Amino acid sequence: MSNLPLSSPLSDSNECHGYLPRHVAVIMDGNGRWAQKKNMPRLWGHFRGLGAVTTTIKAAIEMGIEVLTLYAFSEENWGRPTREIQGIFSLLERYIIKEKDNLNDKNVRLKVIGNLEKIPVSAFKKVKQVEEQLSENSGLILNIALSYSGRNDILKACTELARSAVEGQLSVDDISPAVFEKFLSTKDLPDPDLLIRTSGERRVSNFLLWQLAYAELYFVDILWPDFNQAYFASAIENFSKRCRRFGLVSEKV
Ligand code: FPP
């Protein structure tokens, strides 16, 4: 989906300033390092990272963000030790159950993207159950990327697109970016306007590769469990001061 026009102007708007992102995507990085610095097991860092998840959801709601996508588990993360993987999915499952009513009270809709066939059955069932329970809500869309790979998202879209063409539902000449996007896992969402990554790493790590084409990138050195409302507000403020041209010249935006 196109990012233009952006959603709502902030107070001191001018040509390049003053817009809120509609969609914020976050690479929540640094849980393991946070724990290791404290001589604690990595799983403790993941547990404490859940506090930052709650804070970020609250901040996004209060700032009027439409979509918040959290990169919770990548396809590459399957290469981690089994105990850590089991621990992460156990934390996820318990978090979703614990926060379900709170998210509902806040009118949050849950969406989950990624290769969900690979995740533990129990976590899959809980996530799908809560996704269904919150499906009528109309506030913030909380989009959780689980077992997600940007390349596989694109590859799957290509496969489905090819199948549609072979089956005659689509003419090859009609393929365009807008048609292609309908086959991506994010088909109902606007593209991210802003990508935040914590922990000082400056990579996109196979996250939303197509969708981030025109996102503004914001890197912060803080480790994820220490991320809070003030850091989120700083990222939004920084975004609002950037001049986005989408390949045009300023006068045309
Ligand atoms: C990044 O830290 C964090 C993760 C890979 C997993 C975080 C996900 C959860 C705890 C599940 C719950 C999520 C939600 C949205 C409810 P890292 O381990 O890569 O840190 P490091 O780079 O310091 O090793």
Short mmCIF file of C-alpha atoms and ligand atoms in Angstrom, two decimals:
data_model
loop_
_atom_site.label_atom_id
_atom_site.label_comp_id
_atom_site.label_asym_id
_atom_site.label_seq_id
_atom_site.Cartn_x
_atom_site.Cartn_y
_atom_site.Cartn_z
CA MET A 1 0.00 0.00 0.00
CA SER A 2 1.21 3.51 -0.68
CA ASN A 3 2.57 5.62 2.19
CA LEU A 4 1.22 8.85 0.76
CA PRO A 5 -0.30 10.87 2.22
CA LEU A 6 0.95 10.23 5.72
CA SER A 7 -1.53 10.28 8.52
CA SER A 8 -1.77 13.14 10.96
CA PRO A 9 0.31 16.30 11.17
CA LEU A 10 1.94 17.18 14.48
CA SER A 11 1.75 20.74 15.78
CA ASP A 12 4.84 22.39 14.21
CA SER A 13 4.27 21.16 10.68
CA ASN A 14 5.99 22.54 7.61
CA GLU A 15 6.95 21.04 4.28
CA CYS A 16 9.22 18.33 5.64
CA HIS A 17 8.23 18.21 9.30
CA GLY A 18 5.34 17.24 11.40
CA TYR A 19 3.91 13.91 10.38
CA LEU A 20 3.24 10.90 12.53
CA PRO A 21 4.10 7.50 11.07
CA ARG A 22 1.04 5.37 10.39
CA HIS A 23 2.99 2.15 10.72
CA VAL A 24 5.99 1.63 13.02
CA ALA A 25 8.01 -1.58 12.73
CA VAL A 26 10.41 -2.59 15.49
CA ILE A 27 13.38 -4.96 15.60
CA MET A 28 13.50 -5.66 19.32
CA ASP A 29 17.20 -6.48 19.64
CA GLY A 30 19.51 -6.97 22.61
CA ASN A 31 17.66 -9.15 25.13
CA GLY A 32 20.49 -11.68 25.29
CA ARG A 33 23.22 -9.07 25.73
CA TRP A 34 21.15 -7.26 28.36
CA ALA A 35 20.95 -10.47 30.42
CA GLN A 36 24.57 -11.45 29.84
CA LYS A 37 25.73 -8.05 31.10
CA LYS A 38 23.94 -8.87 34.33
CA ASN A 39 25.35 -12.42 34.46
CA MET A 40 21.85 -13.76 33.99
CA PRO A 41 20.57 -16.38 31.51
CA ARG A 42 19.50 -15.09 28.08
CA LEU A 43 15.90 -16.08 28.83
CA TRP A 44 15.82 -13.55 31.65
CA GLY A 45 16.54 -10.89 29.02
CA HIS A 46 13.62 -12.14 26.91
CA PHE A 47 11.36 -12.07 29.98
CA ARG A 48 12.38 -8.49 30.79
CA GLY A 49 11.96 -7.61 27.13
CA LEU A 50 8.24 -8.26 27.54
CA GLY A 51 8.04 -5.18 29.76
CA ALA A 52 9.36 -3.11 26.86
CA VAL A 53 6.75 -4.73 24.58
CA THR A 54 3.95 -3.59 26.91
CA THR A 55 5.42 -0.08 27.18
CA THR A 56 5.80 0.21 23.41
CA ILE A 57 2.22 -0.91 22.74
CA LYS A 58 0.96 1.65 25.28
CA ALA A 59 3.09 4.41 23.72
CA ALA A 60 1.91 3.53 20.21
CA ILE A 61 -1.75 3.67 21.30
CA GLU A 62 -1.27 6.99 23.07
CA MET A 63 0.46 8.51 20.03
CA GLY A 64 -2.25 7.37 17.63
CA ILE A 65 -0.10 4.98 15.61
CA GLU A 66 -2.24 2.74 13.37
CA VAL A 67 0.02 -0.30 13.07
CA LEU A 68 2.83 -1.57 15.27
CA THR A 69 4.80 -4.53 13.88
CA LEU A 70 7.12 -6.32 16.30
CA TYR A 71 9.80 -8.71 15.02
CA ALA A 72 9.55 -11.35 17.75
CA PHE A 73 11.16 -14.35 16.05
CA SER A 74 12.93 -14.68 12.70
CA GLU A 75 13.24 -17.81 10.57
CA GLU A 76 16.97 -17.62 11.32
CA ASN A 77 16.22 -17.75 15.07
CA TRP A 78 15.34 -21.46 14.67
CA GLY A 79 19.11 -22.02 14.72
CA ARG A 80 19.26 -21.01 18.41
CA PRO A 81 19.56 -23.58 21.22
CA THR A 82 16.32 -25.59 21.68
CA ARG A 83 15.92 -24.43 25.29
CA GLU A 84 16.04 -20.78 24.29
CA ILE A 85 13.51 -21.35 21.49
CA GLN A 86 11.14 -23.21 23.83
CA GLY A 87 11.56 -20.46 26.40
CA ILE A 88 10.74 -17.70 23.90
CA PHE A 89 7.54 -19.42 22.73
CA SER A 90 6.52 -20.20 26.29
CA LEU A 91 6.97 -16.50 27.18
CA LEU A 92 5.04 -15.46 24.08
CA GLU A 93 2.16 -17.79 24.88
CA ARG A 94 1.91 -16.68 28.49
CA TYR A 95 2.17 -13.03 27.49
CA ILE A 96 -0.64 -13.27 24.95
CA ILE A 97 -2.96 -14.98 27.44
CA LYS A 98 -2.08 -12.57 30.25
CA GLU A 99 -2.48 -9.43 28.12
CA LYS A 100 -5.55 -10.52 26.09
CA ASP A 101 -8.15 -8.64 28.18
CA ASN A 102 -5.95 -5.60 28.52
CA LEU A 103 -5.42 -5.47 24.74
CA ASN A 104 -9.15 -5.90 24.21
CA ASP A 105 -9.96 -3.04 26.64
CA LYS A 106 -7.60 -0.88 24.59
CA ASN A 107 -9.40 -1.85 21.36
CA VAL A 108 -6.22 -3.49 19.97
CA ARG A 109 -6.48 -5.90 17.05
CA LEU A 110 -3.91 -8.68 16.89
CA LYS A 111 -2.38 -9.97 13.69
CA VAL A 112 0.38 -12.54 13.33
CA ILE A 113 2.58 -13.00 10.26
CA GLY A 114 5.31 -15.50 9.39
CA ASN A 115 5.69 -19.21 8.83
CA LEU A 116 3.33 -20.20 11.64
CA GLU A 117 3.35 -23.88 10.67
CA LYS A 118 6.75 -24.12 12.33
CA ILE A 119 5.86 -22.68 15.73
CA PRO A 120 4.92 -24.93 18.69
CA VAL A 121 1.29 -26.12 18.41
CA SER A 122 0.29 -24.75 21.79
CA ALA A 123 1.64 -21.25 21.00
CA PHE A 124 -0.01 -21.38 17.56
CA LYS A 125 -3.41 -22.23 19.07
CA LYS A 126 -3.24 -19.46 21.70
CA VAL A 127 -2.10 -16.84 19.22
CA LYS A 128 -4.82 -17.77 16.72
CA GLN A 129 -7.46 -17.85 19.47
CA VAL A 130 -6.56 -14.35 20.68
CA GLU A 131 -6.26 -13.09 17.09
CA GLU A 132 -9.85 -14.24 16.58
CA GLN A 133 -11.07 -12.78 19.90
CA LEU A 134 -9.67 -9.34 19.08
CA SER A 135 -10.58 -9.40 15.40
CA GLU A 136 -13.52 -6.97 15.71
CA ASN A 137 -11.45 -4.28 17.42
CA SER A 138 -10.74 -1.11 15.49
CA GLY A 139 -7.79 0.51 17.30
CA LEU A 140 -4.07 -0.19 17.02
CA ILE A 141 -3.18 -3.20 14.89
CA LEU A 142 -0.54 -5.12 16.80
CA ASN A 143 1.23 -7.19 14.17
CA ILE A 144 3.62 -9.80 15.53
CA ALA A 145 6.16 -11.34 13.15
CA LEU A 146 6.89 -14.92 14.21
CA SER A 147 9.15 -17.32 12.33
CA TYR A 148 9.28 -14.49 9.79
CA SER A 149 11.60 -14.05 6.82
CA GLY A 150 11.28 -11.14 4.41
CA ARG A 151 12.78 -13.19 1.58
CA ASN A 152 10.35 -16.05 2.19
CA ASP A 153 7.44 -13.58 2.34
CA ILE A 154 8.45 -12.37 -1.15
CA LEU A 155 9.12 -15.88 -2.41
CA LYS A 156 5.72 -17.13 -1.21
CA ALA A 157 4.04 -14.16 -2.89
CA CYS A 158 5.87 -15.02 -6.15
CA THR A 159 4.73 -18.65 -5.94
CA GLU A 160 1.10 -17.70 -5.31
CA LEU A 161 1.21 -15.07 -8.03
CA ALA A 162 2.61 -17.62 -10.50
CA ARG A 163 -0.08 -20.12 -9.49
CA SER A 164 -2.82 -17.52 -10.06
CA ALA A 165 -1.39 -16.78 -13.49
CA VAL A 166 -1.11 -20.46 -14.43
CA GLU A 167 -4.69 -21.06 -13.28
CA GLY A 168 -5.85 -18.13 -15.38
CA GLN A 169 -7.09 -15.93 -12.51
CA LEU A 170 -4.53 -13.27 -13.42
CA SER A 171 -2.89 -12.16 -16.64
CA VAL A 172 0.91 -11.84 -16.53
CA ASP A 173 0.59 -8.39 -18.12
CA ASP A 174 -1.52 -7.23 -15.16
CA ILE A 175 1.23 -7.86 -12.59
CA SER A 176 2.19 -4.60 -10.88
CA PRO A 177 3.54 -3.63 -7.44
CA ALA A 178 -0.05 -3.12 -6.23
CA VAL A 179 -1.08 -6.58 -7.44
CA PHE A 180 2.09 -8.18 -6.03
CA GLU A 181 1.52 -6.67 -2.57
CA LYS A 182 -1.82 -8.44 -2.33
CA PHE A 183 0.11 -11.72 -2.06
CA LEU A 184 2.35 -10.57 0.81
CA SER A 185 1.60 -11.38 4.46
CA THR A 186 1.04 -7.66 5.10
CA LYS A 187 -1.52 -7.24 2.32
CA ASP A 188 -4.05 -5.33 4.45
CA LEU A 189 -1.52 -3.02 6.07
CA PRO A 190 0.16 0.22 4.99
CA ASP A 191 3.92 -0.08 4.50
CA PRO A 192 6.01 0.79 7.58
CA ASP A 193 6.93 4.48 7.63
CA LEU A 194 9.47 4.03 10.39
CA LEU A 195 11.72 1.13 11.38
CA ILE A 196 13.22 1.22 14.87
CA ARG A 197 16.04 -1.15 15.81
CA THR A 198 17.51 -1.27 19.29
CA SER A 199 20.92 -2.51 20.53
CA GLY A 200 23.12 -0.45 18.19
CA GLU A 201 23.02 -2.92 15.29
CA ARG A 202 22.33 -1.26 11.95
CA ARG A 203 20.76 -3.93 9.79
CA VAL A 204 17.28 -4.91 8.62
CA SER A 205 17.95 -8.63 9.18
CA ASN A 206 15.51 -10.09 6.65
CA PHE A 207 12.57 -8.11 8.07
CA LEU A 208 9.79 -6.83 5.75
CA LEU A 209 12.22 -6.44 2.83
CA TRP A 210 9.64 -5.33 0.25
CA GLN A 211 7.59 -3.29 2.68
CA LEU A 212 10.50 -1.24 4.08
CA ALA A 213 11.41 0.21 0.66
CA TYR A 214 10.70 3.81 1.75
CA ALA A 215 10.78 3.45 5.53
CA GLU A 216 12.85 5.84 7.57
CA LEU A 217 15.41 3.91 9.61
CA TYR A 218 16.06 4.77 13.25
CA PHE A 219 18.77 3.00 15.23
CA VAL A 220 19.19 3.40 18.97
CA ASP A 221 21.99 1.94 21.11
CA ILE A 222 19.78 0.97 24.05
CA LEU A 223 19.18 -2.77 24.56
CA TRP A 224 15.54 -3.83 24.10
CA PRO A 225 14.62 -4.47 27.79
CA ASP A 226 15.62 -0.84 28.54
CA PHE A 227 13.54 0.62 25.69
CA ASN A 228 10.74 2.77 27.10
CA GLN A 229 8.09 5.37 26.25
CA ALA A 230 10.66 8.20 26.10
CA TYR A 231 12.80 6.33 23.54
CA PHE A 232 9.70 5.60 21.48
CA ALA A 233 8.67 9.27 21.62
CA SER A 234 12.21 10.31 20.57
CA ALA A 235 12.02 7.99 17.56
CA ILE A 236 8.66 9.46 16.54
CA GLU A 237 9.91 13.01 17.03
CA ASN A 238 13.02 12.27 14.97
CA PHE A 239 10.81 10.79 12.22
CA SER A 240 8.56 13.85 12.25
CA LYS A 241 11.55 16.09 11.48
CA ARG A 242 12.73 14.14 8.46
CA CYS A 243 12.00 15.18 4.93
CA ARG A 244 10.59 12.24 2.95
CA ARG A 245 10.74 12.61 -0.80
CA PHE A 246 9.90 9.10 -2.05
CA GLY A 247 12.31 9.68 -4.95
CA LEU A 248 10.61 12.96 -5.90
CA VAL A 249 11.74 16.53 -5.27
CA SER A 250 10.30 18.26 -2.19
CA GLU A 251 7.78 20.38 -4.10
CA LYS A 252 6.13 17.25 -5.48
CA VAL A 253 5.59 15.40 -2.18
C1 FPP B 1 16.02 -10.21 20.51
O1 FPP B 1 17.05 -10.32 21.43
C2 FPP B 1 14.77 -10.86 20.94
C3 FPP B 1 14.26 -12.03 20.47
C4 FPP B 1 14.95 -12.79 19.40
C5 FPP B 1 13.02 -12.66 20.94
C6 FPP B 1 12.02 -11.78 21.66
C7 FPP B 1 10.66 -12.36 21.67
C8 FPP B 1 9.96 -12.74 22.76
C9 FPP B 1 10.49 -12.64 24.13
C10 FPP B 1 8.59 -13.31 22.57
C11 FPP B 1 7.48 -12.39 22.98
C12 FPP B 1 7.20 -11.31 22.02
C13 FPP B 1 6.04 -10.58 21.99
C14 FPP B 1 5.87 -9.59 20.91
C15 FPP B 1 4.94 -10.74 22.96
P1 FPP B 1 18.33 -11.22 21.11
O2 FPP B 1 18.19 -12.54 21.79
O3 FPP B 1 18.55 -11.30 19.64
O4 FPP B 1 19.44 -10.37 21.80
P2 FPP B 1 21.03 -10.41 21.49
O5 FPP B 1 21.21 -9.84 20.11
O6 FPP B 1 21.60 -9.55 22.56
O7 FPP B 1 21.48 -11.84 21.59
#
